[in-house]
PDB file of C-alpha atoms in Angstrom:
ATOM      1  CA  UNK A  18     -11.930 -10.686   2.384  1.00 52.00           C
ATOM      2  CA  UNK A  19     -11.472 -13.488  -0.174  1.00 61.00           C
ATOM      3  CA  UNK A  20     -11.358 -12.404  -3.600  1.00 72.00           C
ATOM      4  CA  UNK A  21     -14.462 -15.022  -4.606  1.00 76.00           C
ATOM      5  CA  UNK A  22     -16.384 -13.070  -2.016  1.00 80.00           C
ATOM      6  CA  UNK A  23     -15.798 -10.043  -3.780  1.00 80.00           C
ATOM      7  CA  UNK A  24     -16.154 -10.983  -7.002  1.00 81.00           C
ATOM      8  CA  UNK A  25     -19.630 -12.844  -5.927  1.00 83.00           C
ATOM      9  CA  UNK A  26     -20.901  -9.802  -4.241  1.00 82.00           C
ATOM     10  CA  UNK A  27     -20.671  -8.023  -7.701  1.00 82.00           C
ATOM     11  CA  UNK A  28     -21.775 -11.250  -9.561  1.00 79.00           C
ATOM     12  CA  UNK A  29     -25.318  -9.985  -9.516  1.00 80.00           C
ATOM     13  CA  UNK A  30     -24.166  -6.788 -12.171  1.00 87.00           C
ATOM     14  CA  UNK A  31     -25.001  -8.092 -15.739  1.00 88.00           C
ATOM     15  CA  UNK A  32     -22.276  -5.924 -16.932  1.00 90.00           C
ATOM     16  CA  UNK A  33     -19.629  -7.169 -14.770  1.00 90.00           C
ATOM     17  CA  UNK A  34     -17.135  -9.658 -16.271  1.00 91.00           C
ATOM     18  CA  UNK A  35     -16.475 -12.674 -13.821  1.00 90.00           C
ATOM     19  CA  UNK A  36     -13.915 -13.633 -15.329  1.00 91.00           C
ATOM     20  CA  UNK A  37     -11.246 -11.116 -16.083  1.00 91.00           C
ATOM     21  CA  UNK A  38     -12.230 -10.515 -12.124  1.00 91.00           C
ATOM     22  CA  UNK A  39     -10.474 -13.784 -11.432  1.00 92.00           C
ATOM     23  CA  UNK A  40      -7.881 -13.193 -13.911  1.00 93.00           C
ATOM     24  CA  UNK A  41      -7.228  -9.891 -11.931  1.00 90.00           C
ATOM     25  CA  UNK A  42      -7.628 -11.706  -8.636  1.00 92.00           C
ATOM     26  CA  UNK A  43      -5.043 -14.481  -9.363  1.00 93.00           C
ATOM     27  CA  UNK A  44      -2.662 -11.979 -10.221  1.00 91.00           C
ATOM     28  CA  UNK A  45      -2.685 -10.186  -7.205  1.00 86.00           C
ATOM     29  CA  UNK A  46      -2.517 -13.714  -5.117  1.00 89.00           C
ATOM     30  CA  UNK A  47       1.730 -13.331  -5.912  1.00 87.00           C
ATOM     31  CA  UNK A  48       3.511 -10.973  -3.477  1.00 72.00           C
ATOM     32  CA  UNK A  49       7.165 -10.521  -2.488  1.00 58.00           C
ATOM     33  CA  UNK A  50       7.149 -13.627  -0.025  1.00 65.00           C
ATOM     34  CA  UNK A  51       5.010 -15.665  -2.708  1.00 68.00           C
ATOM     35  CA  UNK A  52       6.667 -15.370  -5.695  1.00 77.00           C
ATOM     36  CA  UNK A  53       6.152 -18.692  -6.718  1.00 87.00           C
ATOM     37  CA  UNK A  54       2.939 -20.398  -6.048  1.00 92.00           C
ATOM     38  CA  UNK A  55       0.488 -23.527  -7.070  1.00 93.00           C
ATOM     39  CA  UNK A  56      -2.409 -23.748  -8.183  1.00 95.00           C
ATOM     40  CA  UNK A  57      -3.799 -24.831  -5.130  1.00 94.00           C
ATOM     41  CA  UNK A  58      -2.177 -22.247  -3.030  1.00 93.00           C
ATOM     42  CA  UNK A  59      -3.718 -19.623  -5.545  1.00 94.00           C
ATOM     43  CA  UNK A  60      -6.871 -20.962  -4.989  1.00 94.00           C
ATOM     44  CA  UNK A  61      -6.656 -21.025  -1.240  1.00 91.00           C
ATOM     45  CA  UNK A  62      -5.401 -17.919  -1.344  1.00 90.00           C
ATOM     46  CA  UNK A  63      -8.765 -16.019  -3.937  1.00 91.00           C
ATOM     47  CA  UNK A  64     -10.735 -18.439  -2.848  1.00 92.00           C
ATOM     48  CA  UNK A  65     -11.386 -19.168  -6.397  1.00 93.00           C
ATOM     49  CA  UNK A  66     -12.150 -22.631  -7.894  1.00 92.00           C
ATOM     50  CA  UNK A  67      -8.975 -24.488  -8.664  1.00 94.00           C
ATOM     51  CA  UNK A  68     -10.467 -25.153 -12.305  1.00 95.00           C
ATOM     52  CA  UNK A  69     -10.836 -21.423 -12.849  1.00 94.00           C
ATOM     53  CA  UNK A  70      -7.651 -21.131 -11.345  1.00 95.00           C
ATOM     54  CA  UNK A  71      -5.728 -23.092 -13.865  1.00 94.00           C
ATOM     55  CA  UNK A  72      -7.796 -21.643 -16.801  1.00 94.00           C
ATOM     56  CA  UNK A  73      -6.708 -18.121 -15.724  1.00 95.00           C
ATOM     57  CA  UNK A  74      -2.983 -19.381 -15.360  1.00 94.00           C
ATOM     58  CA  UNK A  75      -3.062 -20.842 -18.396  1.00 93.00           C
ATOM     59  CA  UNK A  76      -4.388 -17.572 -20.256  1.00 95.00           C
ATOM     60  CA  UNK A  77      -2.367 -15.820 -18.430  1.00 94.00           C
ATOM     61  CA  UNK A  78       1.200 -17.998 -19.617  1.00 94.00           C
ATOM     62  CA  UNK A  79      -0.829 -17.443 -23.467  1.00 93.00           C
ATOM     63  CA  UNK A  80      -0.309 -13.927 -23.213  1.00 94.00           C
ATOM     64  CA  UNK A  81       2.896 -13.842 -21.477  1.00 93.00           C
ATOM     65  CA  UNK A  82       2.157 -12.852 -18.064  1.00 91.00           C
ATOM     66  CA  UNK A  83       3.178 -15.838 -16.186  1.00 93.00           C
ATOM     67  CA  UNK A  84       5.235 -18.922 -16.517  1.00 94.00           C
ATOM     68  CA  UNK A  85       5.288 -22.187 -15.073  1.00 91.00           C
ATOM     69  CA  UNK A  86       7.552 -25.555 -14.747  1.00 87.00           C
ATOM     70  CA  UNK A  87       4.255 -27.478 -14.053  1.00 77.00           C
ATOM     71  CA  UNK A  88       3.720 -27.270 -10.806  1.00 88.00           C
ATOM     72  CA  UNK A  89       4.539 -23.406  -9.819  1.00 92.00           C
ATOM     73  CA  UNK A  90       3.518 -20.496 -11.228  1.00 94.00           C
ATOM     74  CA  UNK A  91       5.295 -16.877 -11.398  1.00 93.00           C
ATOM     75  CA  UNK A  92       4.944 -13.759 -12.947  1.00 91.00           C
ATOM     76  CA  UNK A  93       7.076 -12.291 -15.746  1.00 90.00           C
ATOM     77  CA  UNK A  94       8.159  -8.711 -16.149  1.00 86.00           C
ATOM     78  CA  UNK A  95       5.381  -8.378 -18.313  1.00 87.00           C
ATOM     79  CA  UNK A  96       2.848  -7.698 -15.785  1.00 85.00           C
ATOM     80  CA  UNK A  97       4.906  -4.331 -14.799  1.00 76.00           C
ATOM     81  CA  UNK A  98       3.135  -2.604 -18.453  1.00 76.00           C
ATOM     82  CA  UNK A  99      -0.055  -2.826 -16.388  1.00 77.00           C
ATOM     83  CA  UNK A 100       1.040  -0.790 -13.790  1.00 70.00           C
ATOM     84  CA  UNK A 101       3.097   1.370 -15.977  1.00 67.00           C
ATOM     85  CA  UNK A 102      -0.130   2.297 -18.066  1.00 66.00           C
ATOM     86  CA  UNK A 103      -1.267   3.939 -14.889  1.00 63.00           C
ATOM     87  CA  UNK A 104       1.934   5.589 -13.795  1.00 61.00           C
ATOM     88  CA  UNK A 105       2.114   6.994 -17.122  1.00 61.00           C
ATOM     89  CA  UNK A 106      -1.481   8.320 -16.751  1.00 61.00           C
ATOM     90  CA  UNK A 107      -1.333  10.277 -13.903  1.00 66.00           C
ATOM     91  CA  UNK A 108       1.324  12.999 -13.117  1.00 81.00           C
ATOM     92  CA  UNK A 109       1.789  12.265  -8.879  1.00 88.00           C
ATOM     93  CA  UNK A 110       4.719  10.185  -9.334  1.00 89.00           C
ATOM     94  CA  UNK A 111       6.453  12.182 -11.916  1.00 88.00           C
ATOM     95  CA  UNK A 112       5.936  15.456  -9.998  1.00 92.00           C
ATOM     96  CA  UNK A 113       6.674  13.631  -6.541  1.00 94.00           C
ATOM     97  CA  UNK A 114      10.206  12.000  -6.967  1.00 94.00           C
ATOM     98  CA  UNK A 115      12.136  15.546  -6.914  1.00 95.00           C
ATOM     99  CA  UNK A 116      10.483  16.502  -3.464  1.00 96.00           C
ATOM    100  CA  UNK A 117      11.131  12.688  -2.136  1.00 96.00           C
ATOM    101  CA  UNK A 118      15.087  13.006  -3.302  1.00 95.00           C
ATOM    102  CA  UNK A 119      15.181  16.157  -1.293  1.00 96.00           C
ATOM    103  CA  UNK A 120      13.667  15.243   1.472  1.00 96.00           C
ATOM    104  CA  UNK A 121      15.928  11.965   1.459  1.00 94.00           C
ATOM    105  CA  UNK A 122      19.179  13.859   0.849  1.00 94.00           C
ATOM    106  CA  UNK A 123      18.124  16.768   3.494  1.00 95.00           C
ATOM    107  CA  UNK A 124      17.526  13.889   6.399  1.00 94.00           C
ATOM    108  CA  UNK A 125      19.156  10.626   4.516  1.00 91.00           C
ATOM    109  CA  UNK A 126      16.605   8.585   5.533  1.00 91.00           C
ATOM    110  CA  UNK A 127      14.421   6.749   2.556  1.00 91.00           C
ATOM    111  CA  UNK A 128      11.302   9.095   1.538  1.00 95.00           C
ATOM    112  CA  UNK A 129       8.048   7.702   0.149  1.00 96.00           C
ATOM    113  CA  UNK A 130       4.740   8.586  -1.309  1.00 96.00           C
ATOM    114  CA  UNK A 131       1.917   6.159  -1.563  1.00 96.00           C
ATOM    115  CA  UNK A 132      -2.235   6.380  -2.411  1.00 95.00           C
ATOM    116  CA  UNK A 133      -4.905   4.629  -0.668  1.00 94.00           C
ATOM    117  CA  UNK A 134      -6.061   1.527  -2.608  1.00 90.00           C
ATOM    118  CA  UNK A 135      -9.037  -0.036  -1.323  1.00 87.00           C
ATOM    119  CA  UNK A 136      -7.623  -1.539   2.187  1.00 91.00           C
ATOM    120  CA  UNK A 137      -4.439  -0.883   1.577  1.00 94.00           C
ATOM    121  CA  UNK A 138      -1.693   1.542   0.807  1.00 95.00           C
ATOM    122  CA  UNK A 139       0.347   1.532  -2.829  1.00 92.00           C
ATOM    123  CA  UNK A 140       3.838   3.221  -3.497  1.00 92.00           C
ATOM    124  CA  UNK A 141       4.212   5.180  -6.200  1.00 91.00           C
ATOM    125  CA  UNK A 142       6.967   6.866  -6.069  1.00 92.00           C
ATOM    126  CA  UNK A 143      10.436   5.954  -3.197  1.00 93.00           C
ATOM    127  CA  UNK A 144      13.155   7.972  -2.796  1.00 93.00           C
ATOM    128  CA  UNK A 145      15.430   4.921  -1.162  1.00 86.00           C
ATOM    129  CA  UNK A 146      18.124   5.059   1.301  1.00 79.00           C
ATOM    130  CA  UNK A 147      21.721   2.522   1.311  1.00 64.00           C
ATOM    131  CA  UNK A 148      20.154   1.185   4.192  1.00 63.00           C
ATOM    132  CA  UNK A 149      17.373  -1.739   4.660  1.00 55.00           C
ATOM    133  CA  UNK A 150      15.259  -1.548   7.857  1.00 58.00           C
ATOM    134  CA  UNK A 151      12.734  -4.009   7.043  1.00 56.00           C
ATOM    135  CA  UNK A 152      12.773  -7.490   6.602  1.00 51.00           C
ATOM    136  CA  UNK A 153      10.832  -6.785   2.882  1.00 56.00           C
ATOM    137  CA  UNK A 154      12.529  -4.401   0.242  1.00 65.00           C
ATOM    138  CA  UNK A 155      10.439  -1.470  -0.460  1.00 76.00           C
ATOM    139  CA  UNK A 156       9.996  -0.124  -3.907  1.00 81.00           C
ATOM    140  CA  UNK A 157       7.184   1.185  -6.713  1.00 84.00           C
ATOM    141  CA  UNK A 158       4.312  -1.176  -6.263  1.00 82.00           C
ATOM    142  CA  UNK A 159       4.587  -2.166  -2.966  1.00 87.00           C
ATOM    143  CA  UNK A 160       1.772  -2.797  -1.064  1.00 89.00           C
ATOM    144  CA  UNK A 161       1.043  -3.099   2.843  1.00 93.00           C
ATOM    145  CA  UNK A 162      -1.980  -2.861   5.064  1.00 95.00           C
ATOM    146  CA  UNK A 163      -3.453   1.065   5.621  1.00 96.00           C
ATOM    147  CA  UNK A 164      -4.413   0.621   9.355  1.00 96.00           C
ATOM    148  CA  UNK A 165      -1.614  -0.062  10.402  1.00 96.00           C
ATOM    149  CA  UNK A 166       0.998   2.057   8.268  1.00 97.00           C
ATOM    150  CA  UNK A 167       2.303   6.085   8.912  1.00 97.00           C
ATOM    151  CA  UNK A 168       0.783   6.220   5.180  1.00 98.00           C
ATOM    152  CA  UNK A 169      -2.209   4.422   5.660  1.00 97.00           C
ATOM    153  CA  UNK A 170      -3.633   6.570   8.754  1.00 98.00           C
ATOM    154  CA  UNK A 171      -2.518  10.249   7.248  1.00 98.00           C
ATOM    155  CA  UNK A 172      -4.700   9.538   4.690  1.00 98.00           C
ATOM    156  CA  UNK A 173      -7.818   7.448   6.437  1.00 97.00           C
ATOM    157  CA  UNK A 174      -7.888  10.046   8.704  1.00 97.00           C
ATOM    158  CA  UNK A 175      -9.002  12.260   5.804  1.00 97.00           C
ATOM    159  CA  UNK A 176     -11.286  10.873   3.959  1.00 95.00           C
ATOM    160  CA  UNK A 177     -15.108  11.205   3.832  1.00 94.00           C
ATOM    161  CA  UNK A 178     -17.521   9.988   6.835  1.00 93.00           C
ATOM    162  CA  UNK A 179     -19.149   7.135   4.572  1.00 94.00           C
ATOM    163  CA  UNK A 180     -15.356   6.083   2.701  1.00 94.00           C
ATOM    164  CA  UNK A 181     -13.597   5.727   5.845  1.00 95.00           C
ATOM    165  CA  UNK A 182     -16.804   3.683   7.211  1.00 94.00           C
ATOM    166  CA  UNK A 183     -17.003   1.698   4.273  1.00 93.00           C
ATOM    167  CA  UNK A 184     -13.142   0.880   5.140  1.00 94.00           C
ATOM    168  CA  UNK A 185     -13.979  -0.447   9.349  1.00 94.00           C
ATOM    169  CA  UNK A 186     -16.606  -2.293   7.954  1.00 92.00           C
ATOM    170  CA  UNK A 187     -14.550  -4.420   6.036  1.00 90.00           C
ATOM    171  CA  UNK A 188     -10.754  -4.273   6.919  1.00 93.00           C
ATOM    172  CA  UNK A 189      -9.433  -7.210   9.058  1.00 91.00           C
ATOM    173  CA  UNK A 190      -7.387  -5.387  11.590  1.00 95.00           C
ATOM    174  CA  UNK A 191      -5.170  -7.820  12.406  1.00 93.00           C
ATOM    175  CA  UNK A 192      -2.031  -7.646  15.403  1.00 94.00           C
ATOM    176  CA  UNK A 193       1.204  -7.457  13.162  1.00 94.00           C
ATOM    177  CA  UNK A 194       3.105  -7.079  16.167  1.00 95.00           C
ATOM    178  CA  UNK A 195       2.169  -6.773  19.774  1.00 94.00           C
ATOM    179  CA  UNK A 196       2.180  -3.503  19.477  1.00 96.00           C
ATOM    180  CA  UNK A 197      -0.315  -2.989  16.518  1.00 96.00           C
ATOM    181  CA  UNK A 198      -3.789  -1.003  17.013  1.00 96.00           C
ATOM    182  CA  UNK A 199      -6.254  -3.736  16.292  1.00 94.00           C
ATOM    183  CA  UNK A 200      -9.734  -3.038  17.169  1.00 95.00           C
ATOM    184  CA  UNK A 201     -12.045  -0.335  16.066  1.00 95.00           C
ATOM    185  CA  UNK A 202     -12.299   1.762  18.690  1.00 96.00           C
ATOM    186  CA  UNK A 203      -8.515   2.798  18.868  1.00 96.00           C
ATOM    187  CA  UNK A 204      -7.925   3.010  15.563  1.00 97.00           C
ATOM    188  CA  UNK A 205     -10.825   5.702  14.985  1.00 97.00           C
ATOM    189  CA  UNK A 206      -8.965   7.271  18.112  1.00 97.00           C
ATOM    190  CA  UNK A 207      -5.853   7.674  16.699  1.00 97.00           C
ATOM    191  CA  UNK A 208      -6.979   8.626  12.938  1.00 97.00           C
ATOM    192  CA  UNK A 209      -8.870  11.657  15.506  1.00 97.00           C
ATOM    193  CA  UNK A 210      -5.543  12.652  16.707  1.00 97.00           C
ATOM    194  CA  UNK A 211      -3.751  12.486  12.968  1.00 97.00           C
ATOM    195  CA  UNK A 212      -6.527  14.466  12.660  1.00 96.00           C
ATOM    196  CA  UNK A 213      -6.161  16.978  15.424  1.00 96.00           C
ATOM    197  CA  UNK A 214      -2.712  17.293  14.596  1.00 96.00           C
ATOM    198  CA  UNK A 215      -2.075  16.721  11.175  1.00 97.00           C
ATOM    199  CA  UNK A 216       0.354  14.008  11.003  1.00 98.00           C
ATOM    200  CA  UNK A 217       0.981  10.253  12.132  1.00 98.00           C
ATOM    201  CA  UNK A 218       3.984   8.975  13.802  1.00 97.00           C
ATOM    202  CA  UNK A 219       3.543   4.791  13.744  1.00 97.00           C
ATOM    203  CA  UNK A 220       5.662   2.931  16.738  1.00 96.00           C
ATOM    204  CA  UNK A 221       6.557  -0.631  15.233  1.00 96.00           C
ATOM    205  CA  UNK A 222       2.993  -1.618  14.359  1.00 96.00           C
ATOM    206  CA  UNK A 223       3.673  -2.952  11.375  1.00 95.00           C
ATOM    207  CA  UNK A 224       7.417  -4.379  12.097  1.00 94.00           C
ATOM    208  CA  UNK A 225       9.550  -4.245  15.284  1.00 94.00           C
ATOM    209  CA  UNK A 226      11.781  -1.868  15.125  1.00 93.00           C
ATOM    210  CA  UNK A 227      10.288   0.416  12.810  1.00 93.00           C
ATOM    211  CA  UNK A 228       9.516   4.016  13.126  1.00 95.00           C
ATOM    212  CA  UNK A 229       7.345   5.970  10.019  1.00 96.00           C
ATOM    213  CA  UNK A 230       6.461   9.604  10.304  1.00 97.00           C
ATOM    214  CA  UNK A 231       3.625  10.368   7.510  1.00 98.00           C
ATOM    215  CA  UNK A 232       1.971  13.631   6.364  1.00 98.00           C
ATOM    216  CA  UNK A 233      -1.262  13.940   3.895  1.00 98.00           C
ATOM    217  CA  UNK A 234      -0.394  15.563   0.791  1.00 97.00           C
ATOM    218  CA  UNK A 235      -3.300  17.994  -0.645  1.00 95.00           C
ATOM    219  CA  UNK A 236      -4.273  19.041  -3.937  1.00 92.00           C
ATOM    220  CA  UNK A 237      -4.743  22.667  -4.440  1.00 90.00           C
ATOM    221  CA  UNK A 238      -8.460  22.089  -3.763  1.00 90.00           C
ATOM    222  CA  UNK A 239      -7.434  20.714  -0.196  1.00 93.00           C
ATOM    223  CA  UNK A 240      -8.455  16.894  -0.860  1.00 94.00           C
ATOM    224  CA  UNK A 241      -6.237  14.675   0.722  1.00 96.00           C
ATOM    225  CA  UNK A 242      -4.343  12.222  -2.872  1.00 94.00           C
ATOM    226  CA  UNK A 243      -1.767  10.749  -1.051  1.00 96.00           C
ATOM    227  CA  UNK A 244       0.870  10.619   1.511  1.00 98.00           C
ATOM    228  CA  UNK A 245       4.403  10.908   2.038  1.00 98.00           C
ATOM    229  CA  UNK A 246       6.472   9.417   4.822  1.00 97.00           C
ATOM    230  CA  UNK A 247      10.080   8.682   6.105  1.00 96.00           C
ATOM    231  CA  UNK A 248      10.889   5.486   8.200  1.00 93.00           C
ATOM    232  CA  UNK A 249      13.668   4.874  11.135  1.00 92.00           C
ATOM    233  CA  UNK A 250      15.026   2.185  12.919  1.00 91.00           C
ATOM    234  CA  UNK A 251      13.570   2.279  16.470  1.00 91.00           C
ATOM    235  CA  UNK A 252      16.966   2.237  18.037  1.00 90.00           C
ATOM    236  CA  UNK A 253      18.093   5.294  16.044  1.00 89.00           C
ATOM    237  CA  UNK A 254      15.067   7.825  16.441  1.00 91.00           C
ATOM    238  CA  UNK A 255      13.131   8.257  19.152  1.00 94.00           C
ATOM    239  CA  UNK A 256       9.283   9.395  18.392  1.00 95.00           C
ATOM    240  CA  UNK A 257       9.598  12.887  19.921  1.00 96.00           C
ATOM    241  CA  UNK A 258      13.530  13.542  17.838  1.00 95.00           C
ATOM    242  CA  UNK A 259      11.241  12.095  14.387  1.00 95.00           C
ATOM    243  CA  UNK A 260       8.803  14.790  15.254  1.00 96.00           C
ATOM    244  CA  UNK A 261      11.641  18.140  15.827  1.00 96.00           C
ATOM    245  CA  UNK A 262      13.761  16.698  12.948  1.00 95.00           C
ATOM    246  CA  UNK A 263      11.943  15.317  10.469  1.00 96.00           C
ATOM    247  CA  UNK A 264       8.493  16.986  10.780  1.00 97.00           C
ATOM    248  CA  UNK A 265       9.163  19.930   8.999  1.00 97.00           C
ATOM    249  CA  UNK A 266      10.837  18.975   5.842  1.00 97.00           C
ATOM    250  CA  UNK A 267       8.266  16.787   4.933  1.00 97.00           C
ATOM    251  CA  UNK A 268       5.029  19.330   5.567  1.00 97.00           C
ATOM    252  CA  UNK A 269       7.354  21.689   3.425  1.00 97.00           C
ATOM    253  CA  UNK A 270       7.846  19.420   0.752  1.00 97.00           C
ATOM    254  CA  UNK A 271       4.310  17.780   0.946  1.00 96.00           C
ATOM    255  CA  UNK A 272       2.840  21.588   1.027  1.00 96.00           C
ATOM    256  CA  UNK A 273       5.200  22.327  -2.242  1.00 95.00           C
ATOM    257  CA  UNK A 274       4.208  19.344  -3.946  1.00 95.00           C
ATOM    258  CA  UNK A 275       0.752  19.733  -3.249  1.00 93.00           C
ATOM    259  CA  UNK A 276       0.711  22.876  -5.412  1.00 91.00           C
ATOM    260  CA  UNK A 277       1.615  21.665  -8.498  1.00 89.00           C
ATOM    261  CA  UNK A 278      -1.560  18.975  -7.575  1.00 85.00           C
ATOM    262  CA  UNK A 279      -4.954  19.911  -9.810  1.00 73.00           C
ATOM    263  CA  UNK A 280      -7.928  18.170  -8.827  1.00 62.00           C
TER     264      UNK A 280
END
């Protein structure tokens, strides 16, 4: 969904504020493999007016956010205090890194944790590995599609009836490789079996040769908060090794975690 859609299905609220939506929105329009970007890529991107566009840039650049040579547009480290005010908020991260360095140092493989964030999945905390097996670099911040993510599904799988509908109504499930679940129908089949047997094991669906074994992690009231994973190169794990080697240590240190977790 286009941010403008988003922000016009909400346009209706007389308390909502259109535009620190956009301001918000044109933010998020950078990634990793858009660092740099125009105006009218921005607005191709949100959706959003080109006008508004450039009157958000240029509030943005006021306050120190973003910079330009006059043509592109990129962020500055500033932005990073935005999503440090929420780090610093909540406790996960802080009480999740020791677990993810043991896990990592016990298989030395990279360990993360991630949250659910609308339609897709956010790391918060990485414990990383010396070696890169995907083509983007993982860290704090990251972002990448739930559906179709070892993260994603261990915690769709969980959540309630009308959340997880409210998700398949809207996500665009689209083939990231040929091997990717893309219609509705399987992927409510296999959140049922992360369900039926508590974990998910993803098989290159987001990148070729990519392998990610996930677990839910619980608070102590039993609500699923977030999930923690490992990923493997295809050609050095098979599915069924992932699942007799790596399997346990991560429901021991997701079960440990989760009870130092207050709802």
């Amino acid at each position: 969904m286009l941010a403008v859609d988003e922000i016009e299905a909400l346009s209706g609220d007389p308390s909502f504020m259109t535009s620190l939506a956009r301001g918000i929105a044109v933010i998020r329009a950078f990634s990793e493999r858009k660092r740099s970007l125009t105006i009218a890529q921005i607005s191709q991107k949100t959706g959003i007016p080109r006008a508004a566009v450039r009157r958000c840039l240029y509030t943005l650049g006021q306050l120190g956010y973003v910079s330009s040579d006059s043509r592109n547009f990129s962020l500055l480290p500033k932005v990073l205090s935005l999503g440090h005010a929420y780090l610093a908020a909540t406790p996960l991260p802080v009480l999740a890194q020791p677990f993810l360095d043991r896990v990592r140092d016990t298989l030395h493989e990279a360990c993360s944790l991630a949250i659910l964030d609308a339609e897709e999945i956010l790391y918060v905390a990485r414990a990383a590995s010396t070696t890169r097996i995907m083509s983007v670099d993982l860290s704090v911040g990251s972002r990448l599609p739930a559906y179709c993510t070892s993260m994603g599904r261990a915690i769709l799988a969980y959540q309630p009836a009308a959340e997880l509908e409210r998700y398949l109504a809207t996500v665009e499930l689209r083939p990231r490789t040929g091997r990717t679940i893309s219609t509705r129908a399987r992927l409510i089949e296999a959140l049922e079996q992360v369900r039926a047997c508590g974990y998910a094991l993803v098989d290159q669906e987001l990148e070729l040769g990519l392998r990610s074994l996930a677990v839910p992690v619980r608070d102590l009231s039993g609500r699923v908060v977030a999930a923690m994973n490992v990923s493997v190169g295809a050609s050095r794990c098979s599915p069924p090794e992932m699942e007799a080697q790596f399997l346990p240590v991560l429901l021991g240190a997701s079960a440990e975690l989760g009870m130092q977790l207050v709802s």
